[in-house]
PDB file of C-alpha atoms in Angstrom:
ATOM      1  CA  LEU F   1      90.273 109.116  94.669  1.00 61.00           C
ATOM      2  CA  ILE F   2      87.429 109.304  92.352  1.00 59.00           C
ATOM      3  CA  GLN F   3      88.306 112.168  90.512  1.00 63.00           C
ATOM      4  CA  GLU F   4      91.823 110.956  90.451  1.00 63.00           C
ATOM      5  CA  LEU F   5      90.640 107.592  89.026  1.00 60.00           C
ATOM      6  CA  GLN F   6      88.325 109.361  86.271  1.00 52.00           C
ATOM      7  CA  GLU F   7      91.506 111.618  85.253  1.00 57.00           C
ATOM      8  CA  ASN F   8      93.744 108.820  85.194  1.00 53.00           C
ATOM      9  CA  ARG F   9      91.059 106.513  82.749  1.00 48.00           C
ATOM     10  CA  ARG F  10      91.014 109.708  80.445  1.00 47.00           C
ATOM     11  CA  SER F  11      94.963 110.252  80.522  1.00 47.00           C
ATOM     12  CA  ALA F  12      96.205 106.692  80.619  1.00 45.00           C
ATOM     13  CA  GLY F  13      94.694 106.216  76.878  1.00 42.00           C
ATOM     14  CA  GLY F  14      95.582 102.885  74.981  1.00 44.00           C
ATOM     15  CA  ASN F  15      99.092 102.351  73.845  1.00 44.00           C
ATOM     16  CA  GLY F  16     100.277 105.839  74.201  1.00 51.00           C
ATOM     17  CA  LEU F  17     103.104 106.373  76.422  1.00 51.00           C
ATOM     18  CA  PRO F  18     103.733 109.202  78.682  1.00 56.00           C
ATOM     19  CA  GLY F  19     106.808 111.351  77.914  1.00 56.00           C
ATOM     20  CA  PHE F  20     108.801 109.884  80.866  1.00 57.00           C
ATOM     21  CA  LEU F  21     108.470 106.433  79.725  1.00 59.00           C
ATOM     22  CA  GLU F  22     109.730 107.007  76.070  1.00 61.00           C
ATOM     23  CA  SER F  23     113.244 105.943  77.122  1.00 60.00           C
ATOM     24  CA  THR F  24     112.531 103.572  79.499  1.00 64.00           C
ATOM     25  CA  ASN F  25     113.051  99.594  79.533  1.00 72.00           C
ATOM     26  CA  SER F  26     110.365  97.209  78.609  1.00 84.00           C
ATOM     27  CA  SER F  27     109.599  96.138  82.323  1.00 89.00           C
ATOM     28  CA  GLU F  28     108.573  99.755  82.955  1.00 87.00           C
ATOM     29  CA  LYS F  29     106.532  99.825  80.022  1.00 85.00           C
ATOM     30  CA  THR F  30     104.635  96.757  80.759  1.00 89.00           C
ATOM     31  CA  VAL F  31     104.064  97.822  84.578  1.00 92.00           C
ATOM     32  CA  TRP F  32     102.427 101.226  82.918  1.00 88.00           C
ATOM     33  CA  ARG F  33     100.315  99.217  80.436  1.00 89.00           C
ATOM     34  CA  ILE F  34      98.912  96.732  82.756  1.00 93.00           C
ATOM     35  CA  THR F  35      98.358  99.456  85.401  1.00 92.00           C
ATOM     36  CA  SER F  36      96.678 101.788  82.970  1.00 89.00           C
ATOM     37  CA  GLU F  37      94.526  99.229  81.618  1.00 92.00           C
ATOM     38  CA  ALA F  38      93.183  97.995  84.889  1.00 94.00           C
ATOM     39  CA  LEU F  39      92.723 101.621  85.895  1.00 92.00           C
ATOM     40  CA  GLN F  40      90.481 102.033  82.710  1.00 90.00           C
ATOM     41  CA  ASN F  41      88.194  99.043  83.818  1.00 93.00           C
ATOM     42  CA  ASP F  42      84.854 100.199  85.108  1.00 92.00           C
ATOM     43  CA  LYS F  43      84.831  97.081  87.572  1.00 96.00           C
ATOM     44  CA  VAL F  44      88.260  97.858  88.818  1.00 95.00           C
ATOM     45  CA  VAL F  45      87.015 101.630  89.417  1.00 93.00           C
ATOM     46  CA  ALA F  46      83.886 100.280  90.993  1.00 94.00           C
ATOM     47  CA  LEU F  47      85.922  98.512  93.420  1.00 96.00           C
ATOM     48  CA  LEU F  48      88.271 100.884  94.487  1.00 95.00           C
ATOM     49  CA  VAL F  49      85.762 103.565  94.940  1.00 93.00           C
ATOM     50  CA  ALA F  50      83.619 101.062  97.220  1.00 95.00           C
ATOM     51  CA  ASN F  51      86.759 100.455  99.240  1.00 96.00           C
ATOM     52  CA  ALA F  52      88.092 103.964  99.220  1.00 94.00           C
ATOM     53  CA  VAL F  53      87.876 104.432 103.071  1.00 94.00           C
ATOM     54  CA  PRO F  54      89.503 101.398 104.047  1.00 95.00           C
ATOM     55  CA  LEU F  55      92.313 101.996 101.224  1.00 95.00           C
ATOM     56  CA  TYR F  56      92.653 105.475 102.884  1.00 94.00           C
ATOM     57  CA  LYS F  57      93.014 104.304 106.200  1.00 94.00           C
ATOM     58  CA  VAL F  58      96.007 102.002 105.030  1.00 95.00           C
ATOM     59  CA  PHE F  59      97.390 105.203 103.676  1.00 94.00           C
ATOM     60  CA  GLU F  60      96.896 106.974 106.900  1.00 91.00           C
ATOM     61  CA  SER F  61      98.651 104.218 108.517  1.00 90.00           C
ATOM     62  CA  CYS F  62     102.006 104.753 107.083  1.00 87.00           C
ATOM     63  CA  THR F  63     101.808 108.513 106.002  1.00 85.00           C
ATOM     64  CA  ALA F  64     103.750 111.328 107.386  1.00 76.00           C
ATOM     65  CA  PRO F  65     102.979 115.112 106.787  1.00 72.00           C
ATOM     66  CA  VAL F  66     105.867 116.496 104.298  1.00 75.00           C
ATOM     67  CA  ASP F  67     105.735 120.264 103.442  1.00 74.00           C
ATOM     68  CA  ASN F  68     102.114 120.224 104.532  1.00 71.00           C
ATOM     69  CA  VAL F  69     101.047 117.166 102.397  1.00 78.00           C
ATOM     70  CA  LYS F  70     100.467 113.431 103.548  1.00 81.00           C
ATOM     71  CA  ALA F  71     102.628 111.138 101.769  1.00 81.00           C
ATOM     72  CA  VAL F  72     104.416 107.898 101.815  1.00 84.00           C
ATOM     73  CA  GLY F  73     107.683 106.761 100.624  1.00 85.00           C
ATOM     74  CA  SER F  74     109.951 104.066 101.646  1.00 86.00           C
ATOM     75  CA  ILE F  75     107.593 102.536 104.302  1.00 90.00           C
ATOM     76  CA  VAL F  76     105.647 101.172 101.362  1.00 93.00           C
ATOM     77  CA  TYR F  77     108.164  98.229 101.485  1.00 94.00           C
ATOM     78  CA  LYS F  78     107.332  97.482 105.235  1.00 94.00           C
ATOM     79  CA  LEU F  79     103.632  97.888 104.495  1.00 95.00           C
ATOM     80  CA  LEU F  80     103.606  95.487 101.742  1.00 96.00           C
ATOM     81  CA  GLU F  81     105.583  92.992 103.969  1.00 95.00           C
ATOM     82  CA  GLU F  82     103.174  93.336 106.607  1.00 95.00           C
ATOM     83  CA  TYR F  83     100.381  92.439 104.049  1.00 96.00           C
ATOM     84  CA  ASP F  84     101.975  89.345 102.887  1.00 95.00           C
ATOM     85  CA  VAL F  85     102.731  90.637  99.529  1.00 96.00           C
ATOM     86  CA  LEU F  86     106.535  91.018  99.656  1.00 95.00           C
ATOM     87  CA  PRO F  87     108.114  88.664  99.037  1.00 94.00           C
ATOM     88  CA  GLN F  88     105.468  86.058  98.782  1.00 95.00           C
ATOM     89  CA  TYR F  89     103.926  87.583  95.448  1.00 96.00           C
ATOM     90  CA  ILE F  90     106.504  90.306  94.135  1.00 96.00           C
ATOM     91  CA  THR F  91     110.045  90.845  94.844  1.00 96.00           C
ATOM     92  CA  ARG F  92     111.691  93.937  96.442  1.00 95.00           C
ATOM     93  CA  LYS F  93     113.501  94.542  92.810  1.00 95.00           C
ATOM     94  CA  GLU F  94     109.762  94.143  91.375  1.00 96.00           C
ATOM     95  CA  LEU F  95     108.406  96.534  93.997  1.00 96.00           C
ATOM     96  CA  LYS F  96     111.098  99.060  93.109  1.00 95.00           C
ATOM     97  CA  LEU F  97     110.438  99.103  89.585  1.00 93.00           C
ATOM     98  CA  ILE F  98     106.502  99.580  90.032  1.00 95.00           C
ATOM     99  CA  TYR F  99     107.329 102.338  92.679  1.00 94.00           C
ATOM    100  CA  GLN F 100     109.485 104.130  90.315  1.00 91.00           C
ATOM    101  CA  VAL F 101     107.022 103.868  87.475  1.00 91.00           C
ATOM    102  CA  ILE F 102     103.940 105.164  89.734  1.00 91.00           C
ATOM    103  CA  ASN F 103     106.366 107.773  91.140  1.00 89.00           C
ATOM    104  CA  GLN F 104     107.107 109.066  88.181  1.00 85.00           C
ATOM    105  CA  SER F 105     103.490 109.070  86.574  1.00 83.00           C
ATOM    106  CA  GLN F 106     102.522 111.156  89.766  1.00 80.00           C
ATOM    107  CA  ILE F 107     105.263 113.535  89.192  1.00 74.00           C
ATOM    108  CA  SER F 108     104.119 113.995  85.726  1.00 70.00           C
ATOM    109  CA  SER F 109     100.579 114.710  87.147  1.00 74.00           C
ATOM    110  CA  GLU F 110      99.312 117.338  89.271  1.00 74.00           C
ATOM    111  CA  SER F 111     100.005 115.888  92.593  1.00 78.00           C
ATOM    112  CA  LYS F 112     101.295 118.039  95.265  1.00 82.00           C
ATOM    113  CA  ALA F 113     103.499 115.176  96.997  1.00 83.00           C
ATOM    114  CA  PRO F 114     106.967 116.106  97.205  1.00 83.00           C
ATOM    115  CA  PRO F 115     109.287 113.998  94.561  1.00 82.00           C
ATOM    116  CA  ASN F 116     110.033 110.315  95.495  1.00 84.00           C
ATOM    117  CA  LEU F 117     106.715 110.296  97.661  1.00 89.00           C
ATOM    118  CA  LEU F 118     103.191 108.915  97.036  1.00 92.00           C
ATOM    119  CA  ASP F 119     100.137 110.699  97.855  1.00 90.00           C
ATOM    120  CA  PHE F 120      96.736 108.705  98.570  1.00 92.00           C
ATOM    121  CA  PRO F 121      96.113 108.345  94.716  1.00 91.00           C
ATOM    122  CA  GLY F 122      99.483 107.217  94.037  1.00 92.00           C
ATOM    123  CA  LEU F 123      99.420 104.397  96.636  1.00 94.00           C
ATOM    124  CA  VAL F 124      96.163 103.235  95.288  1.00 95.00           C
ATOM    125  CA  ARG F 125      97.717 103.016  91.811  1.00 93.00           C
ATOM    126  CA  LEU F 126     101.009 101.449  93.488  1.00 96.00           C
ATOM    127  CA  LEU F 127      98.584  98.707  95.108  1.00 97.00           C
ATOM    128  CA  VAL F 128      96.800  98.138  91.742  1.00 97.00           C
ATOM    129  CA  ALA F 129     100.047  97.682  89.828  1.00 97.00           C
ATOM    130  CA  CYS F 130     101.294  95.246  92.616  1.00 98.00           C
ATOM    131  CA  ALA F 131      98.184  93.327  92.165  1.00 98.00           C
ATOM    132  CA  VAL F 132      97.844  93.203  88.364  1.00 97.00           C
ATOM    133  CA  TYR F 133     101.871  92.753  87.997  1.00 97.00           C
ATOM    134  CA  ALA F 134     102.237  89.835  90.724  1.00 97.00           C
ATOM    135  CA  LEU F 135      98.975  88.060  89.602  1.00 97.00           C
ATOM    136  CA  SER F 136     100.099  88.072  85.769  1.00 96.00           C
ATOM    137  CA  LYS F 137     103.446  86.846  86.467  1.00 94.00           C
ATOM    138  CA  THR F 138     102.528  82.983  85.954  1.00 95.00           C
ATOM    139  CA  SER F 139     100.107  80.853  83.921  1.00 96.00           C
ATOM    140  CA  ALA F 140      98.711  79.596  87.131  1.00 96.00           C
ATOM    141  CA  TYR F 141      97.774  82.832  88.544  1.00 96.00           C
ATOM    142  CA  VAL F 142      96.410  84.001  85.203  1.00 96.00           C
ATOM    143  CA  ALA F 143      94.141  81.113  84.915  1.00 97.00           C
ATOM    144  CA  LEU F 144      92.916  81.794  88.617  1.00 97.00           C
ATOM    145  CA  TYR F 145      92.540  85.724  88.065  1.00 97.00           C
ATOM    146  CA  PRO F 146      92.216  86.232  84.348  1.00 97.00           C
ATOM    147  CA  GLU F 147      90.573  89.710  84.727  1.00 97.00           C
ATOM    148  CA  SER F 148      91.949  92.762  86.143  1.00 97.00           C
ATOM    149  CA  GLU F 149      89.083  93.361  88.633  1.00 97.00           C
ATOM    150  CA  THR F 150      89.660  89.699  90.036  1.00 98.00           C
ATOM    151  CA  LYS F 151      93.308  90.822  90.559  1.00 98.00           C
ATOM    152  CA  VAL F 152      92.216  94.113  92.636  1.00 98.00           C
ATOM    153  CA  ASP F 153      89.837  91.958  94.440  1.00 98.00           C
ATOM    154  CA  VAL F 154      92.449  89.582  95.716  1.00 97.00           C
ATOM    155  CA  MET F 155      94.699  92.673  96.931  1.00 97.00           C
ATOM    156  CA  LEU F 156      91.526  94.021  98.691  1.00 98.00           C
ATOM    157  CA  SER F 157      90.036  91.085 100.116  1.00 97.00           C
ATOM    158  CA  LYS F 158      92.623  88.018 100.170  1.00 97.00           C
ATOM    159  CA  TRP F 159      95.809  90.204 100.786  1.00 97.00           C
ATOM    160  CA  GLY F 160      93.400  92.383 103.228  1.00 97.00           C
ATOM    161  CA  PHE F 161      93.853  95.883 102.343  1.00 97.00           C
ATOM    162  CA  SER F 162      89.857  96.501 102.798  1.00 97.00           C
ATOM    163  CA  ASP F 163      89.860  94.390 106.147  1.00 97.00           C
ATOM    164  CA  PRO F 164      89.705  96.430 109.088  1.00 95.00           C
ATOM    165  CA  ASN F 165      91.190  93.686 111.281  1.00 95.00           C
ATOM    166  CA  LYS F 166      94.187  93.371 109.067  1.00 95.00           C
ATOM    167  CA  LEU F 167      94.809  97.139 109.112  1.00 95.00           C
ATOM    168  CA  GLN F 168      94.847  97.025 112.886  1.00 94.00           C
ATOM    169  CA  LEU F 169      97.509  94.220 113.080  1.00 94.00           C
ATOM    170  CA  VAL F 170      99.514  95.908 110.446  1.00 93.00           C
ATOM    171  CA  GLU F 171      99.127  99.013 112.135  1.00 90.00           C
ATOM    172  CA  SER F 172     100.321  97.684 115.554  1.00 90.00           C
ATOM    173  CA  ARG F 173     103.527  96.379 113.857  1.00 89.00           C
ATOM    174  CA  LEU F 174     104.263  99.358 111.872  1.00 83.00           C
ATOM    175  CA  SER F 175     104.348 101.451 115.108  1.00 81.00           C
ATOM    176  CA  ALA F 176     106.507  98.913 116.881  1.00 72.00           C
TER     177      ALA F 176
END
C-alpha cells in the first residue's frame, strides 16, 4: 500500500489528467481531481498508512480470488451499505461514477487485478474518493470537514473503516 500511495503521489500530478479521462464528463474529472489531490496530501497518506492493517482486513472481508489475484467488484455496493455510507452520504449513481473512475485508473496502472475489479490499493482509493466526494458535496460538510485529511479521518473513524468491531459486524452481515 505504501509503495502504491507513493506511486500515486508521483503520477497523480496536479491538474494533468490521465489519458482515459480526456474525453469524459466533468463529474468524472472532478472525482479524479479531488481524489488525486487527497492522495497527494502527506496527512492523508499518513492516516492511510497508519490504518493499512484494518483497511486490508476490510478488503479481505469482501474479496475473492480471481485469476490468482484477490479483488473486489460489485460487493463494494453492499460493503458501503453495511458501513452506512450508501445511501446516507453518496447515491448508487455517485458510487458507480466513483467506481468507474478508480477502476479505469487502476487499469491504466500496473495492477494485476482483472478488468472491472479492484485490488487493495484500488479499494483504498475508492474509499478515499467516496470520503472526499461525499464530504465536499454540501457547504455544511465542507464547513465541518474542510481538509482532505479530515474527510479521510471521517471515513476511518466515524464511518468505521478502521474499527475492528464494525468490521466484525459487517463480516457477519456480508456472509449471511
